[in-house]
Each structure stands twice: as C-alpha cells, then as structure tokens.
JSON list of C-alpha atoms in Angstrom, two decimals:
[
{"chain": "T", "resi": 1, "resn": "UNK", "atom": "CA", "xyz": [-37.65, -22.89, 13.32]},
{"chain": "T", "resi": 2, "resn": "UNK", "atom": "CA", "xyz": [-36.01, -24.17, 16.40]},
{"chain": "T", "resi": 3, "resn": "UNK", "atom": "CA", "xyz": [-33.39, -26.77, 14.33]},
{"chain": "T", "resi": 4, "resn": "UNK", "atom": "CA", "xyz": [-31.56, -29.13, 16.36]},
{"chain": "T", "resi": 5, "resn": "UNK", "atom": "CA", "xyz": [-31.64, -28.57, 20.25]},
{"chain": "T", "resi": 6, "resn": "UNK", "atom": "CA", "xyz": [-30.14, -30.69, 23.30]},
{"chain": "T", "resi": 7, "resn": "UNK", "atom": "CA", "xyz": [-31.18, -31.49, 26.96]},
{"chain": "T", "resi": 8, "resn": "UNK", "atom": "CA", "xyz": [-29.95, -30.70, 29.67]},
{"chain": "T", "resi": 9, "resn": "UNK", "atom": "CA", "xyz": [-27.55, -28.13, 28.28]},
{"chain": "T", "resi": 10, "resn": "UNK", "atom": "CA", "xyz": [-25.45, -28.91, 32.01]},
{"chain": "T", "resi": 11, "resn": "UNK", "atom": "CA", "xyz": [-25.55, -32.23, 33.73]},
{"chain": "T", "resi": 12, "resn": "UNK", "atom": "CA", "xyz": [-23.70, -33.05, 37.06]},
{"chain": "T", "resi": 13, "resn": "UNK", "atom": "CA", "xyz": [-24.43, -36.83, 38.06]},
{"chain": "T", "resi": 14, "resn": "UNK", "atom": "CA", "xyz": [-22.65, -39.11, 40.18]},
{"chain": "T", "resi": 15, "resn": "UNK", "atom": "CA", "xyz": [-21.08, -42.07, 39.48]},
{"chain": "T", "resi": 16, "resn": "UNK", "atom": "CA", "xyz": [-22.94, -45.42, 38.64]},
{"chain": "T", "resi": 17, "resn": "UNK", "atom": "CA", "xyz": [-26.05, -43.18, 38.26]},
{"chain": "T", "resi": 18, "resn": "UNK", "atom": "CA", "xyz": [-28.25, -43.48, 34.80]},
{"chain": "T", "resi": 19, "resn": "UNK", "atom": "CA", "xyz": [-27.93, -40.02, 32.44]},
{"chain": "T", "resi": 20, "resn": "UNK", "atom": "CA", "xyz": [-29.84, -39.89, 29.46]},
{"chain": "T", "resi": 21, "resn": "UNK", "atom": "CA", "xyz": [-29.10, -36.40, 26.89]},
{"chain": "T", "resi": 22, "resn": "UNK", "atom": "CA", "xyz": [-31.83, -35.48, 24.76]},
{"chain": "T", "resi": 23, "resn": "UNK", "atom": "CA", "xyz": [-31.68, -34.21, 21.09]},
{"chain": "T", "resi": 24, "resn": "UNK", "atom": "CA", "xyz": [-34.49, -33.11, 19.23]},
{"chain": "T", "resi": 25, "resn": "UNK", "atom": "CA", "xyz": [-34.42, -32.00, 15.21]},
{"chain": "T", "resi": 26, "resn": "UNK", "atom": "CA", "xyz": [-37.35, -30.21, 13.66]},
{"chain": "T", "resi": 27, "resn": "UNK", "atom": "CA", "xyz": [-36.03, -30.88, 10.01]},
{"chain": "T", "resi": 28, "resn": "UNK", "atom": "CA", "xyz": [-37.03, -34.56, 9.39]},
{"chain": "T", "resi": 29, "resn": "UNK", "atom": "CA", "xyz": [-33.61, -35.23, 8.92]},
{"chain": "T", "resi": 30, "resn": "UNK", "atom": "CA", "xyz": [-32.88, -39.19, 7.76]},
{"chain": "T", "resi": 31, "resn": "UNK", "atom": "CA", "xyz": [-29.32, -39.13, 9.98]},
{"chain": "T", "resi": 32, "resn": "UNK", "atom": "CA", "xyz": [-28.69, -38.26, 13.63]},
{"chain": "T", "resi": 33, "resn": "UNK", "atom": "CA", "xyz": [-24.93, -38.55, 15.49]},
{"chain": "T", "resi": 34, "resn": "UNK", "atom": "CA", "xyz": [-23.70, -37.91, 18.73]},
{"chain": "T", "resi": 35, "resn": "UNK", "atom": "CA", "xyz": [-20.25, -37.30, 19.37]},
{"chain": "T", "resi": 36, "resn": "UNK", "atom": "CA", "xyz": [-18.19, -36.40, 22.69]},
{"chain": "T", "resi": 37, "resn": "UNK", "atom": "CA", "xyz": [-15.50, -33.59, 22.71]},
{"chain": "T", "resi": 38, "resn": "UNK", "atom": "CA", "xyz": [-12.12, -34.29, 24.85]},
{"chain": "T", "resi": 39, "resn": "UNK", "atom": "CA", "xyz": [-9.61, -31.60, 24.88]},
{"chain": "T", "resi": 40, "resn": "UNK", "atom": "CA", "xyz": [-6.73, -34.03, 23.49]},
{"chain": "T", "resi": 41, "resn": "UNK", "atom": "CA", "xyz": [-9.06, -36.14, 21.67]},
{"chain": "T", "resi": 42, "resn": "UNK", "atom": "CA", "xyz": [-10.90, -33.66, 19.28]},
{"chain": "T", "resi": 43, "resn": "UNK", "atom": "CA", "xyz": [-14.77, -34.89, 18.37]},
{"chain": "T", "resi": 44, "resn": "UNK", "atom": "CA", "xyz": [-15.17, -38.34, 18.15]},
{"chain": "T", "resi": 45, "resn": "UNK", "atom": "CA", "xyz": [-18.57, -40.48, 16.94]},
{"chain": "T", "resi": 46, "resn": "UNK", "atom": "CA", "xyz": [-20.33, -42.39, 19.66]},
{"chain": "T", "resi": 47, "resn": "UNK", "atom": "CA", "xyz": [-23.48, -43.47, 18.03]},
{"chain": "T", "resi": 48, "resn": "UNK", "atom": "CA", "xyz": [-25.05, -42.55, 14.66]},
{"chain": "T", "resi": 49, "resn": "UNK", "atom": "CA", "xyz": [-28.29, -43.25, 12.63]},
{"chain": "T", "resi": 50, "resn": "UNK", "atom": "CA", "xyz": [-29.24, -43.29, 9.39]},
{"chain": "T", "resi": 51, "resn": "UNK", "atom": "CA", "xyz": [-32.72, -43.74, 10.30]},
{"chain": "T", "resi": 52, "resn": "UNK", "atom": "CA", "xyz": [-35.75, -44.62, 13.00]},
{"chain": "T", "resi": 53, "resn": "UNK", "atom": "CA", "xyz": [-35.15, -48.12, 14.33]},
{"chain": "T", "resi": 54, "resn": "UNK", "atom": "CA", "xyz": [-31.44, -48.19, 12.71]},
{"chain": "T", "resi": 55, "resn": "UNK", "atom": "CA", "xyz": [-28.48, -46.99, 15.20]},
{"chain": "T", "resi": 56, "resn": "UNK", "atom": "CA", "xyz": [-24.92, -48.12, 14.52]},
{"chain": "T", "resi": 57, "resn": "UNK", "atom": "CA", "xyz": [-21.60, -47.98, 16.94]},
{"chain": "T", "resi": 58, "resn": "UNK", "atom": "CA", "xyz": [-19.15, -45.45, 16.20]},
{"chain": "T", "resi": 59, "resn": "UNK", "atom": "CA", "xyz": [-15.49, -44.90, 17.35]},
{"chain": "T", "resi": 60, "resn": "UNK", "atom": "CA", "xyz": [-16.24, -44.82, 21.39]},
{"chain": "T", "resi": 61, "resn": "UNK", "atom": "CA", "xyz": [-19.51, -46.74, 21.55]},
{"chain": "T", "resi": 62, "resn": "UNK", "atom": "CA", "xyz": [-19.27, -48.68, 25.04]},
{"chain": "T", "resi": 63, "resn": "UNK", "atom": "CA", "xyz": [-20.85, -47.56, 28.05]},
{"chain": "T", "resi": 64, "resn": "UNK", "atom": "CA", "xyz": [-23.37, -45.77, 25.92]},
{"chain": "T", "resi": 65, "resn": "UNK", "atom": "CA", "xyz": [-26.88, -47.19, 24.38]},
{"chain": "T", "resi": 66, "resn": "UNK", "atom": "CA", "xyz": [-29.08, -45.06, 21.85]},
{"chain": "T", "resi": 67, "resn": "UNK", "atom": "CA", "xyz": [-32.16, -45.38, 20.62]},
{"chain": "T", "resi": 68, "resn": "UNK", "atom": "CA", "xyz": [-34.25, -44.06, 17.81]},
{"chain": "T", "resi": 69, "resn": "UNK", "atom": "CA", "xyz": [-38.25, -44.82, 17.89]},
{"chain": "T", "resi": 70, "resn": "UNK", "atom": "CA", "xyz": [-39.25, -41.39, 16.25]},
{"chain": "T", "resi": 71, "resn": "UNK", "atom": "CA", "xyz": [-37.27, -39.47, 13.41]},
{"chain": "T", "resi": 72, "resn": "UNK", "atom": "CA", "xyz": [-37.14, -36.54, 15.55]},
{"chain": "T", "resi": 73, "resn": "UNK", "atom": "CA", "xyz": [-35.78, -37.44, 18.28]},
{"chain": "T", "resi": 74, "resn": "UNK", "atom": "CA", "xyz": [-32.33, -39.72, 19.42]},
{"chain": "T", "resi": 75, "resn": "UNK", "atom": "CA", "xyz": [-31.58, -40.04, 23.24]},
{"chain": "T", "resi": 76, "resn": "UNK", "atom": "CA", "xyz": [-28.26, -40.93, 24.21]},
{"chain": "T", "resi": 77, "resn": "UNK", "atom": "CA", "xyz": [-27.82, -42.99, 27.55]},
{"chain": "T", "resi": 78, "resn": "UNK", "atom": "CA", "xyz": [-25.09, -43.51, 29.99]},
{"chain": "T", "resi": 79, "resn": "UNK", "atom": "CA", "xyz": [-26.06, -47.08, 31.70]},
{"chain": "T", "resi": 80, "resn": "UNK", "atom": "CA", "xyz": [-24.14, -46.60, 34.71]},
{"chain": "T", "resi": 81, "resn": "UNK", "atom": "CA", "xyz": [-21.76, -43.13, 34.30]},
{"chain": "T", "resi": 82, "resn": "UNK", "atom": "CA", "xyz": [-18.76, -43.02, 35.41]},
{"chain": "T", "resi": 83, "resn": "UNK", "atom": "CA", "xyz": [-15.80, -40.34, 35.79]},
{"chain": "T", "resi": 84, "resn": "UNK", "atom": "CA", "xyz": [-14.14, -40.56, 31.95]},
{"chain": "T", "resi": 85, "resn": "UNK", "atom": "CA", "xyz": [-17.64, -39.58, 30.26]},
{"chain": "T", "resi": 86, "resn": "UNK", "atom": "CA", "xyz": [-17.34, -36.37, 31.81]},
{"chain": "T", "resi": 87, "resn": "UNK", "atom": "CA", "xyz": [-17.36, -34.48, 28.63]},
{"chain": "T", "resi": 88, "resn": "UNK", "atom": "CA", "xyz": [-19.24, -32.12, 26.38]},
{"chain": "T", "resi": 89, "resn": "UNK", "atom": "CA", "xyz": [-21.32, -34.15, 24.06]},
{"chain": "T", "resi": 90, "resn": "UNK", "atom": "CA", "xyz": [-22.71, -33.09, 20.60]},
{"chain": "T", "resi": 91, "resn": "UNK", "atom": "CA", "xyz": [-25.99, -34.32, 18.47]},
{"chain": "T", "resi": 92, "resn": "UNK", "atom": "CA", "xyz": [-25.75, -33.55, 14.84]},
{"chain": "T", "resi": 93, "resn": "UNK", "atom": "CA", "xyz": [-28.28, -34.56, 12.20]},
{"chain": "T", "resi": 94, "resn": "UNK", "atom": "CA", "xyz": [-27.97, -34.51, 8.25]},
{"chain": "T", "resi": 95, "resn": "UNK", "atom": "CA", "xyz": [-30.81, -35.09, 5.35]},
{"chain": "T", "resi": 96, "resn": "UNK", "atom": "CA", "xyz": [-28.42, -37.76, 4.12]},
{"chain": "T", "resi": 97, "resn": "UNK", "atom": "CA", "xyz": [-25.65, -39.33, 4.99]},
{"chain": "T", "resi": 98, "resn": "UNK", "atom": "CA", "xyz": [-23.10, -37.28, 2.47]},
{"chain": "T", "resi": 99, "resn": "UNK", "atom": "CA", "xyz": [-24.52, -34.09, 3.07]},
{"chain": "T", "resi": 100, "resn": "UNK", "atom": "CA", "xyz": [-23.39, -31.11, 5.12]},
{"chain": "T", "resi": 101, "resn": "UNK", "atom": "CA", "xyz": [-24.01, -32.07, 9.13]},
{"chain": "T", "resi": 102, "resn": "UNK", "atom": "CA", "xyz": [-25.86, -29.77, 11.52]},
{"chain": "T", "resi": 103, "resn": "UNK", "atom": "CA", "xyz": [-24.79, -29.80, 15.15]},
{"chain": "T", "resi": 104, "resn": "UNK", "atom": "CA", "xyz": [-27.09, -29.06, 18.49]},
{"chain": "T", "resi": 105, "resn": "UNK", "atom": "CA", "xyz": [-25.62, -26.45, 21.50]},
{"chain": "T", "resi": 106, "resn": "UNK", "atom": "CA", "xyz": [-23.96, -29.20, 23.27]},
{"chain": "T", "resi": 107, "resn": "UNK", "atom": "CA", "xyz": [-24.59, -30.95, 26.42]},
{"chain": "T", "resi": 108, "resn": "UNK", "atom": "CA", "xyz": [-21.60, -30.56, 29.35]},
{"chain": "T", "resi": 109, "resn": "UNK", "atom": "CA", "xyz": [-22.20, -33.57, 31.50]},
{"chain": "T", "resi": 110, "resn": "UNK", "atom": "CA", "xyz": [-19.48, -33.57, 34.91]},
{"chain": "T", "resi": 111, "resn": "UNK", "atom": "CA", "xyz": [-19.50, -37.31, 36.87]},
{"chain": "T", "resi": 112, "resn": "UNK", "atom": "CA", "xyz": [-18.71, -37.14, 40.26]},
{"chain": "L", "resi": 1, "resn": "UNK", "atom": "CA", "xyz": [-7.25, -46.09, 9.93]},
{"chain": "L", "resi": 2, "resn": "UNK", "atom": "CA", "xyz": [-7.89, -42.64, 8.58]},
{"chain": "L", "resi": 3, "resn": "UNK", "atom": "CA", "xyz": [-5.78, -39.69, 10.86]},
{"chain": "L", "resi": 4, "resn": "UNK", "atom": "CA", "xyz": [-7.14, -36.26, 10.59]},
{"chain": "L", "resi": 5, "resn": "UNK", "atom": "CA", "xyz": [-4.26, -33.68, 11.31]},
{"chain": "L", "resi": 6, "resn": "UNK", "atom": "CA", "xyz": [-4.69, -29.87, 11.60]},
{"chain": "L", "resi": 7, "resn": "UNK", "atom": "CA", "xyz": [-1.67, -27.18, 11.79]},
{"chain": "L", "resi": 8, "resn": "UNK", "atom": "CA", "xyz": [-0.77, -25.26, 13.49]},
{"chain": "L", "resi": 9, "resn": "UNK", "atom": "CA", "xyz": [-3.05, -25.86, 16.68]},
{"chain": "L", "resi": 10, "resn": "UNK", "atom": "CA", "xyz": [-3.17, -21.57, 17.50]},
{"chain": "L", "resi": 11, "resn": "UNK", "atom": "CA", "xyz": [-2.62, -18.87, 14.89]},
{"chain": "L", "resi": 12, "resn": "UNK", "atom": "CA", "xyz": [-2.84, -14.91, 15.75]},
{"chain": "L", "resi": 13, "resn": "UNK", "atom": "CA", "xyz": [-2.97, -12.61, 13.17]},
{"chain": "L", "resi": 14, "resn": "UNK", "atom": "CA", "xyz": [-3.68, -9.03, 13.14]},
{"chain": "L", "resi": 15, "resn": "UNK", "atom": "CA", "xyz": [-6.96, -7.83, 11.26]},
{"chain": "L", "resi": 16, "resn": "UNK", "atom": "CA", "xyz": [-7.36, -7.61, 7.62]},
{"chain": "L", "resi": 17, "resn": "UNK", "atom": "CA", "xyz": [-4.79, -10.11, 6.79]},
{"chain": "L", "resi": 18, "resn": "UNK", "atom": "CA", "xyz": [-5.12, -12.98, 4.34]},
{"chain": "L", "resi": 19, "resn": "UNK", "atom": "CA", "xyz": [-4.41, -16.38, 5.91]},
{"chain": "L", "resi": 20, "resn": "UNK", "atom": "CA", "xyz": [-4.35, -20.32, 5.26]},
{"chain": "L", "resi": 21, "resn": "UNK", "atom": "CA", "xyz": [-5.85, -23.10, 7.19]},
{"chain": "L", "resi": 22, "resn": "UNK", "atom": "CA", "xyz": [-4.64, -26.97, 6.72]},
{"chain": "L", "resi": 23, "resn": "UNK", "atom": "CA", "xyz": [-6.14, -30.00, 7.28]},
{"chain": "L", "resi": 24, "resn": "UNK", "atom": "CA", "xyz": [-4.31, -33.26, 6.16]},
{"chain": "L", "resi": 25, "resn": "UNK", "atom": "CA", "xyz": [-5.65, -36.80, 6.03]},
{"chain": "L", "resi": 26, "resn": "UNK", "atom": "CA", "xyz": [-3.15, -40.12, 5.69]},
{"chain": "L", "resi": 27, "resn": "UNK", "atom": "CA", "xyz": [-5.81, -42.02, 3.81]},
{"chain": "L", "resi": 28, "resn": "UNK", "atom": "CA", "xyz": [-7.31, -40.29, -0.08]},
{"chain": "L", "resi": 29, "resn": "UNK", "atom": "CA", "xyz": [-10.44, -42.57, -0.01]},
{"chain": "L", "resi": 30, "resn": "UNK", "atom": "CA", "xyz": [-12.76, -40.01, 1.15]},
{"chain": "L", "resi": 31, "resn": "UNK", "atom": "CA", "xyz": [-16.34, -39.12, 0.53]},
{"chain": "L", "resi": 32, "resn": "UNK", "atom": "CA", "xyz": [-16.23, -35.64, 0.79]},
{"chain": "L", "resi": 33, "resn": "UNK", "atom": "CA", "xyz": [-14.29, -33.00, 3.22]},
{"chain": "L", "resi": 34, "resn": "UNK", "atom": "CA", "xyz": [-16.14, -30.32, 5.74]},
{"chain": "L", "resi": 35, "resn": "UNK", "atom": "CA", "xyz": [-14.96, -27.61, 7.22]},
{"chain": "L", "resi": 36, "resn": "UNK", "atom": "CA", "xyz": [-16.44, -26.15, 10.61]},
{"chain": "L", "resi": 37, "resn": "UNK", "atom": "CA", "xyz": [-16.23, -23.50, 13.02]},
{"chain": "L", "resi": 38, "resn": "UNK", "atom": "CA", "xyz": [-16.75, -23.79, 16.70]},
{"chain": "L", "resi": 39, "resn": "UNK", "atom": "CA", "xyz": [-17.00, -19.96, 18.90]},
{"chain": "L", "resi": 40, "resn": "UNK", "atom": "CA", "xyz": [-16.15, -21.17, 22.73]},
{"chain": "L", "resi": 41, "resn": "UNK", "atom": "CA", "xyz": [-18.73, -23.33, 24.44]},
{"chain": "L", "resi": 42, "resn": "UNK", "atom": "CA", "xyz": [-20.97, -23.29, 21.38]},
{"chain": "L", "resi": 43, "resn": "UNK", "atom": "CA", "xyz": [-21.62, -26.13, 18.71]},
{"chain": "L", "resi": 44, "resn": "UNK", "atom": "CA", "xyz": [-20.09, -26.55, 15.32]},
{"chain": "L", "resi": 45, "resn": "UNK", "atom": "CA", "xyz": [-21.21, -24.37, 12.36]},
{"chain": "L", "resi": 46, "resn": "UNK", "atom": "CA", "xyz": [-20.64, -25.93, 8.73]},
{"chain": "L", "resi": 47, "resn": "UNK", "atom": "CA", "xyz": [-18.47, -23.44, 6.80]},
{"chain": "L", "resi": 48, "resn": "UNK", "atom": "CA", "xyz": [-18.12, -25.29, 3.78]},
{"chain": "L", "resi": 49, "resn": "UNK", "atom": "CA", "xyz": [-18.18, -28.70, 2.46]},
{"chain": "L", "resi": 50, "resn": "UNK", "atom": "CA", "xyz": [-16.70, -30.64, -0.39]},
{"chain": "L", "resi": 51, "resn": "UNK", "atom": "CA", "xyz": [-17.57, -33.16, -2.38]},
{"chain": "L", "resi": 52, "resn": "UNK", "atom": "CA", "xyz": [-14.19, -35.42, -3.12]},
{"chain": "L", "resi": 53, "resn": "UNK", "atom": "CA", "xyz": [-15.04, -34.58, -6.88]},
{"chain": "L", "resi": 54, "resn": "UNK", "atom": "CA", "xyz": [-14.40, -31.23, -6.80]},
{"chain": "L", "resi": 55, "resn": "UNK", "atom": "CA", "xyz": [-10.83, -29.38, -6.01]},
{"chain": "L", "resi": 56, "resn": "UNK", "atom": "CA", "xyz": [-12.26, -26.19, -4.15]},
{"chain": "L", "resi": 57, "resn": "UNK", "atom": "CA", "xyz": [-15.35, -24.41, -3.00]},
{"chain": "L", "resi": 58, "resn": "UNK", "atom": "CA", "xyz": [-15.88, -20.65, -2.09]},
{"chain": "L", "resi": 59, "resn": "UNK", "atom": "CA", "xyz": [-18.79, -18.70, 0.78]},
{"chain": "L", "resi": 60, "resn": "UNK", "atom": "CA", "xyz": [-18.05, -15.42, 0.71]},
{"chain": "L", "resi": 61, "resn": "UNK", "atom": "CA", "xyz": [-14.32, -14.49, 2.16]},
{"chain": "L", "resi": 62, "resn": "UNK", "atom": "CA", "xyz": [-14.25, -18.44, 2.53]},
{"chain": "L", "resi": 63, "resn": "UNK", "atom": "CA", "xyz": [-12.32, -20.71, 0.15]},
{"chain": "L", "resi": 64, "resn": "UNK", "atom": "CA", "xyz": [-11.54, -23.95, 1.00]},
{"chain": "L", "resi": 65, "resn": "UNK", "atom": "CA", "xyz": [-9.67, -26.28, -1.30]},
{"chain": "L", "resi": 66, "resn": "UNK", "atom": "CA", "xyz": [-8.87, -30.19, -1.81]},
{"chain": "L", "resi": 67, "resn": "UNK", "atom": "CA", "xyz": [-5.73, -32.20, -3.20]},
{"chain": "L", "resi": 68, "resn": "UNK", "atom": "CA", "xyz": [-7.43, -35.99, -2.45]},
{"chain": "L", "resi": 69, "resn": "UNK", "atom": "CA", "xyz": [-4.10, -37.63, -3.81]},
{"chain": "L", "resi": 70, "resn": "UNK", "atom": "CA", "xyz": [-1.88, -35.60, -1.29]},
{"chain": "L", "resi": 71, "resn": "UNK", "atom": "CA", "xyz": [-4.24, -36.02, 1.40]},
{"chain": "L", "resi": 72, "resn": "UNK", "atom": "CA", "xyz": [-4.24, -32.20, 1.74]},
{"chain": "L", "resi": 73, "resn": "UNK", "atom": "CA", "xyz": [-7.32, -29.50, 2.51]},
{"chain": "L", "resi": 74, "resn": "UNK", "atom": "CA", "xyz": [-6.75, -25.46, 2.98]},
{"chain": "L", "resi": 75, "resn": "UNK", "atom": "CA", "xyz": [-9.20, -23.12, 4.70]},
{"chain": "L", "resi": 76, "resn": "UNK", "atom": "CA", "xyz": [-8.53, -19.53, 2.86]},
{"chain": "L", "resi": 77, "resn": "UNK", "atom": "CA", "xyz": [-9.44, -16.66, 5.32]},
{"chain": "L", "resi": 78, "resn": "UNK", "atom": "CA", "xyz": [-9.32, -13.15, 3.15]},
{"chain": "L", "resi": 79, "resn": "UNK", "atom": "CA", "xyz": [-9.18, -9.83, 4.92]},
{"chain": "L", "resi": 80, "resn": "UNK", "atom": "CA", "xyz": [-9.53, -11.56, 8.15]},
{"chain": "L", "resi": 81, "resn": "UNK", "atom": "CA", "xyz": [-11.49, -10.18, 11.10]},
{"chain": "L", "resi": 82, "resn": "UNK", "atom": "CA", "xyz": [-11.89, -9.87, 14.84]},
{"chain": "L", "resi": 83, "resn": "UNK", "atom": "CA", "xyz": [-15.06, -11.67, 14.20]},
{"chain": "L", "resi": 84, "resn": "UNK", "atom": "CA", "xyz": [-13.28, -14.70, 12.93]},
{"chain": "L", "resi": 85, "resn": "UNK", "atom": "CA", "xyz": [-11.82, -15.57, 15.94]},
{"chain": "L", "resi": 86, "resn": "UNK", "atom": "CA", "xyz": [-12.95, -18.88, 16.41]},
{"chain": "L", "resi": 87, "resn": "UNK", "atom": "CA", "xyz": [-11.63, -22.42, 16.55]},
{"chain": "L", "resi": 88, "resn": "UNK", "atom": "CA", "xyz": [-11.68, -24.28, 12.75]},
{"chain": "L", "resi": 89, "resn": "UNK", "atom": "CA", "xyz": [-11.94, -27.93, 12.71]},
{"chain": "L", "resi": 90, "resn": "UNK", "atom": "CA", "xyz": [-12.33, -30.02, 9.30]},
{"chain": "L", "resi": 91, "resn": "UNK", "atom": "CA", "xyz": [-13.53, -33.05, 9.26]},
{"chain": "L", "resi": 92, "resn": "UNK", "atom": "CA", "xyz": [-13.43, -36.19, 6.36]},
{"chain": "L", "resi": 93, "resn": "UNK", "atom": "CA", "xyz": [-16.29, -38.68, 5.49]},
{"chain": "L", "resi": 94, "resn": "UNK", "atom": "CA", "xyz": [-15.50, -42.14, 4.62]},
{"chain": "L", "resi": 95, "resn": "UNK", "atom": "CA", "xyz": [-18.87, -43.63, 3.28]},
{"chain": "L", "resi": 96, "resn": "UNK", "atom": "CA", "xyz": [-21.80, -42.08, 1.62]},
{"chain": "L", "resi": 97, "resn": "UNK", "atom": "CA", "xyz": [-24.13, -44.62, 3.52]},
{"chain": "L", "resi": 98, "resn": "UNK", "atom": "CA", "xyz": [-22.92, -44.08, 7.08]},
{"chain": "L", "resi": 99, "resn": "UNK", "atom": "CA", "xyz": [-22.46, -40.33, 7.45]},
{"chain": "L", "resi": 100, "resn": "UNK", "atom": "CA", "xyz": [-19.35, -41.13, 9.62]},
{"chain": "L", "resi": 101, "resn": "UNK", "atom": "CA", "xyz": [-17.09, -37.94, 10.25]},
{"chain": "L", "resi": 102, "resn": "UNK", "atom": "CA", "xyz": [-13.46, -38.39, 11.39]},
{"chain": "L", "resi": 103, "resn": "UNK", "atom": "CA", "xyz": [-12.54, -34.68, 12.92]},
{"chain": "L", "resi": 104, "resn": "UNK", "atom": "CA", "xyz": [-8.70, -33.18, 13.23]},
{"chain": "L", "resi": 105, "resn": "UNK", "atom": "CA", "xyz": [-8.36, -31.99, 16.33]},
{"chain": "L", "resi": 106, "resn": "UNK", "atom": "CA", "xyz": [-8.96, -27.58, 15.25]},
{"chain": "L", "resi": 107, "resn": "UNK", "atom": "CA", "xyz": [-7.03, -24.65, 14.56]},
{"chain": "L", "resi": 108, "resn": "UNK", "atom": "CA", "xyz": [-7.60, -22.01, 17.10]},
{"chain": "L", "resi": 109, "resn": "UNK", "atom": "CA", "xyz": [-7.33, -18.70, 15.46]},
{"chain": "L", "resi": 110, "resn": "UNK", "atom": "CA", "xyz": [-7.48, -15.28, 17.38]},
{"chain": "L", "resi": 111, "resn": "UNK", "atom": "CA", "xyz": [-7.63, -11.88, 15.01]},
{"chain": "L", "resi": 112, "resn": "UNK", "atom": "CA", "xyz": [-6.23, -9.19, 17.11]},
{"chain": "L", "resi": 113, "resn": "UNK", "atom": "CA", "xyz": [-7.63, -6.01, 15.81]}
]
C-alpha cells in the first residue's frame, strides 16, 4: 500500500523555467492539498481539492496552477519559477474534507 | 483572520518526564483541531485530531485537549522519550467543506536521554 507519494523528491531549476511536482494517492481520497514550508512562515495552503475537476486557491496561490483530471493524482505547477518558491512543498489528501489529513515525503525544490 | 500560535518554539527535557504542548488560536469558530508530528526532512504524521465537539482525545501516551472558547489546545506527552524528539505542529480547520488547515508554526522538542 504505497499511500501518498511525491515527485521529484529534489528539484533544482533555474529561474523562469516550468517545474511541475507530482503527487500520487492510492486511497481514492475525495480531497488533495499542497502546501509549501518556509522556515518563518510555518505550512501554508497553496492549492486544495475537494474533488476531480474542482481545485480552489488557498493562502499563497499565485505563481502556481493545479490541476486535477484523475482522483489519484494532483500536479502542482510553477509557470515560470522564480527564486522565493524555493521551498519544500507538501501534498496531503483526506477522505473528506473534516477528516484527519495524510501528508506525502515532501518535495525540496531550490531556484537558481 | 484566524492566527495559529505555538509555545514555546524549542523544549528539552530529559527522558521519562511528563510534559505539555500548546497551541492557541485568536478565532473559536473552528471545525475541528489536529495535531501533527514532523521527524527532520520527513512529512507530517497525524497524532491526533479533534472534533470542535469534543474537549480531549487520547493515542496511547498522547492526550491532546481543547478549550474552543479560550482559543486554547494542549499536546500531553507522558513518560516522554528519546524517540519523541520531533517537531509538533497543530493545526485548526475552518470549514467542513473546504478541508482548509491553518498551521502554528511547531514546537521543536528534543528528549535528552
């Protein structure tokens, strides 16, 4: 039962360049999230959905675009990255929206 | 706008002692309360979560409580352990539809055996 898993787990790109993370859940899970960690800034919501074809903005949205064709699977790209998305950036997914979240490995993407 | 503080930011303890966690939140119109544990570079593990019915919840050596009109959470830690050394984060949900988590920023604790 592999759960939820992320790729790349490392990323260096350079800036202006296209990055898309990968997250994959194997539990048919109705909500995925992503989420960036800053030290100083804690986890905060980029992008969440509560269902295929449905993505919402969270707290930092911009500079970011998600998608959601398949249950199992919501990409998360950077258009055009640039130096302050260098960060480590989490996928989480939940059976329903109140329940408990379940969080990939992480992604650590550097921008040049 | 809902403010998720955690202190103190570090905590050391020696092993086997009982300690206390807080998490405090300036607005009481919460869904329910998680707590979570991150180990360095590794994702989040739910520890416990509560529903903003209910005043406490208990996993094992875990018990985590919840005052929703003080804006208050605790993370108990009996008997700690080297093995709890970890970084605690809890986290508040404002809506049952969206999901949406609003994170303090973690309590790094280190159990020096």
């Amino acid at each position: 039962d592999a759960g939820i898993t992320q790729s790349p787990r490392y990323k260096i790109t350079e800036t202006g360049r296209q990055v898309t993370l990968m997250c994959h859940q194997t539990w048919s899970h109705s909500y995925m999230f992503w989420y960036r960690q800053d030290l100083g800034h804690g986890l905060r919501l980029i992008y969440y959905s509560a269902a295929a074809d449905i993505t919402d903005k969270g707290e930092v949205p911009d500079g970011y675009v998600v998608s959601r064709s398949k249950t199992e699977n919501f990409p998360l790209t950077l258009e055009s990255a640039t130096r302050s998305q260098t960060s480590v950036y989490f996928c989480a997914s939940s059976l329903r929206g109140v329940e408990t979240q379940y969080f990939g490995p992480g992604t650590r993407l550097l921008v040049l | 706008k809902q403010e998720v503080t955690q202190i103190p930011a570090a905590l050391s303890v020696p092993e086997g002692e009982n300690l206390v966690l807080n998490c405090s939140f300036t607005d009481s119109a919460i869904y329910n309360l998680q707590w979570f544990r991150q180990d360095p570079g590794k994702g989040l593990t739910s520890l416990l979560l509560i529903q903003s019915s209910q005043r406490e919840q208990t996993s094992g050596r875990l018990n985590a409580s919840l005052d929703k009109s003080s804006g208050r959470s605790t993370l108990y830690i009996a008997a700690s352990q080297p093995g709890d050394s970890a970084t605690y984060l809890c986290a508040v949900s404002l809506s049952s539809n969206t999901g949406k988590l609003i994170f303090g920023q973690g309590t790094t604790l280190q159990v020096k055996p």
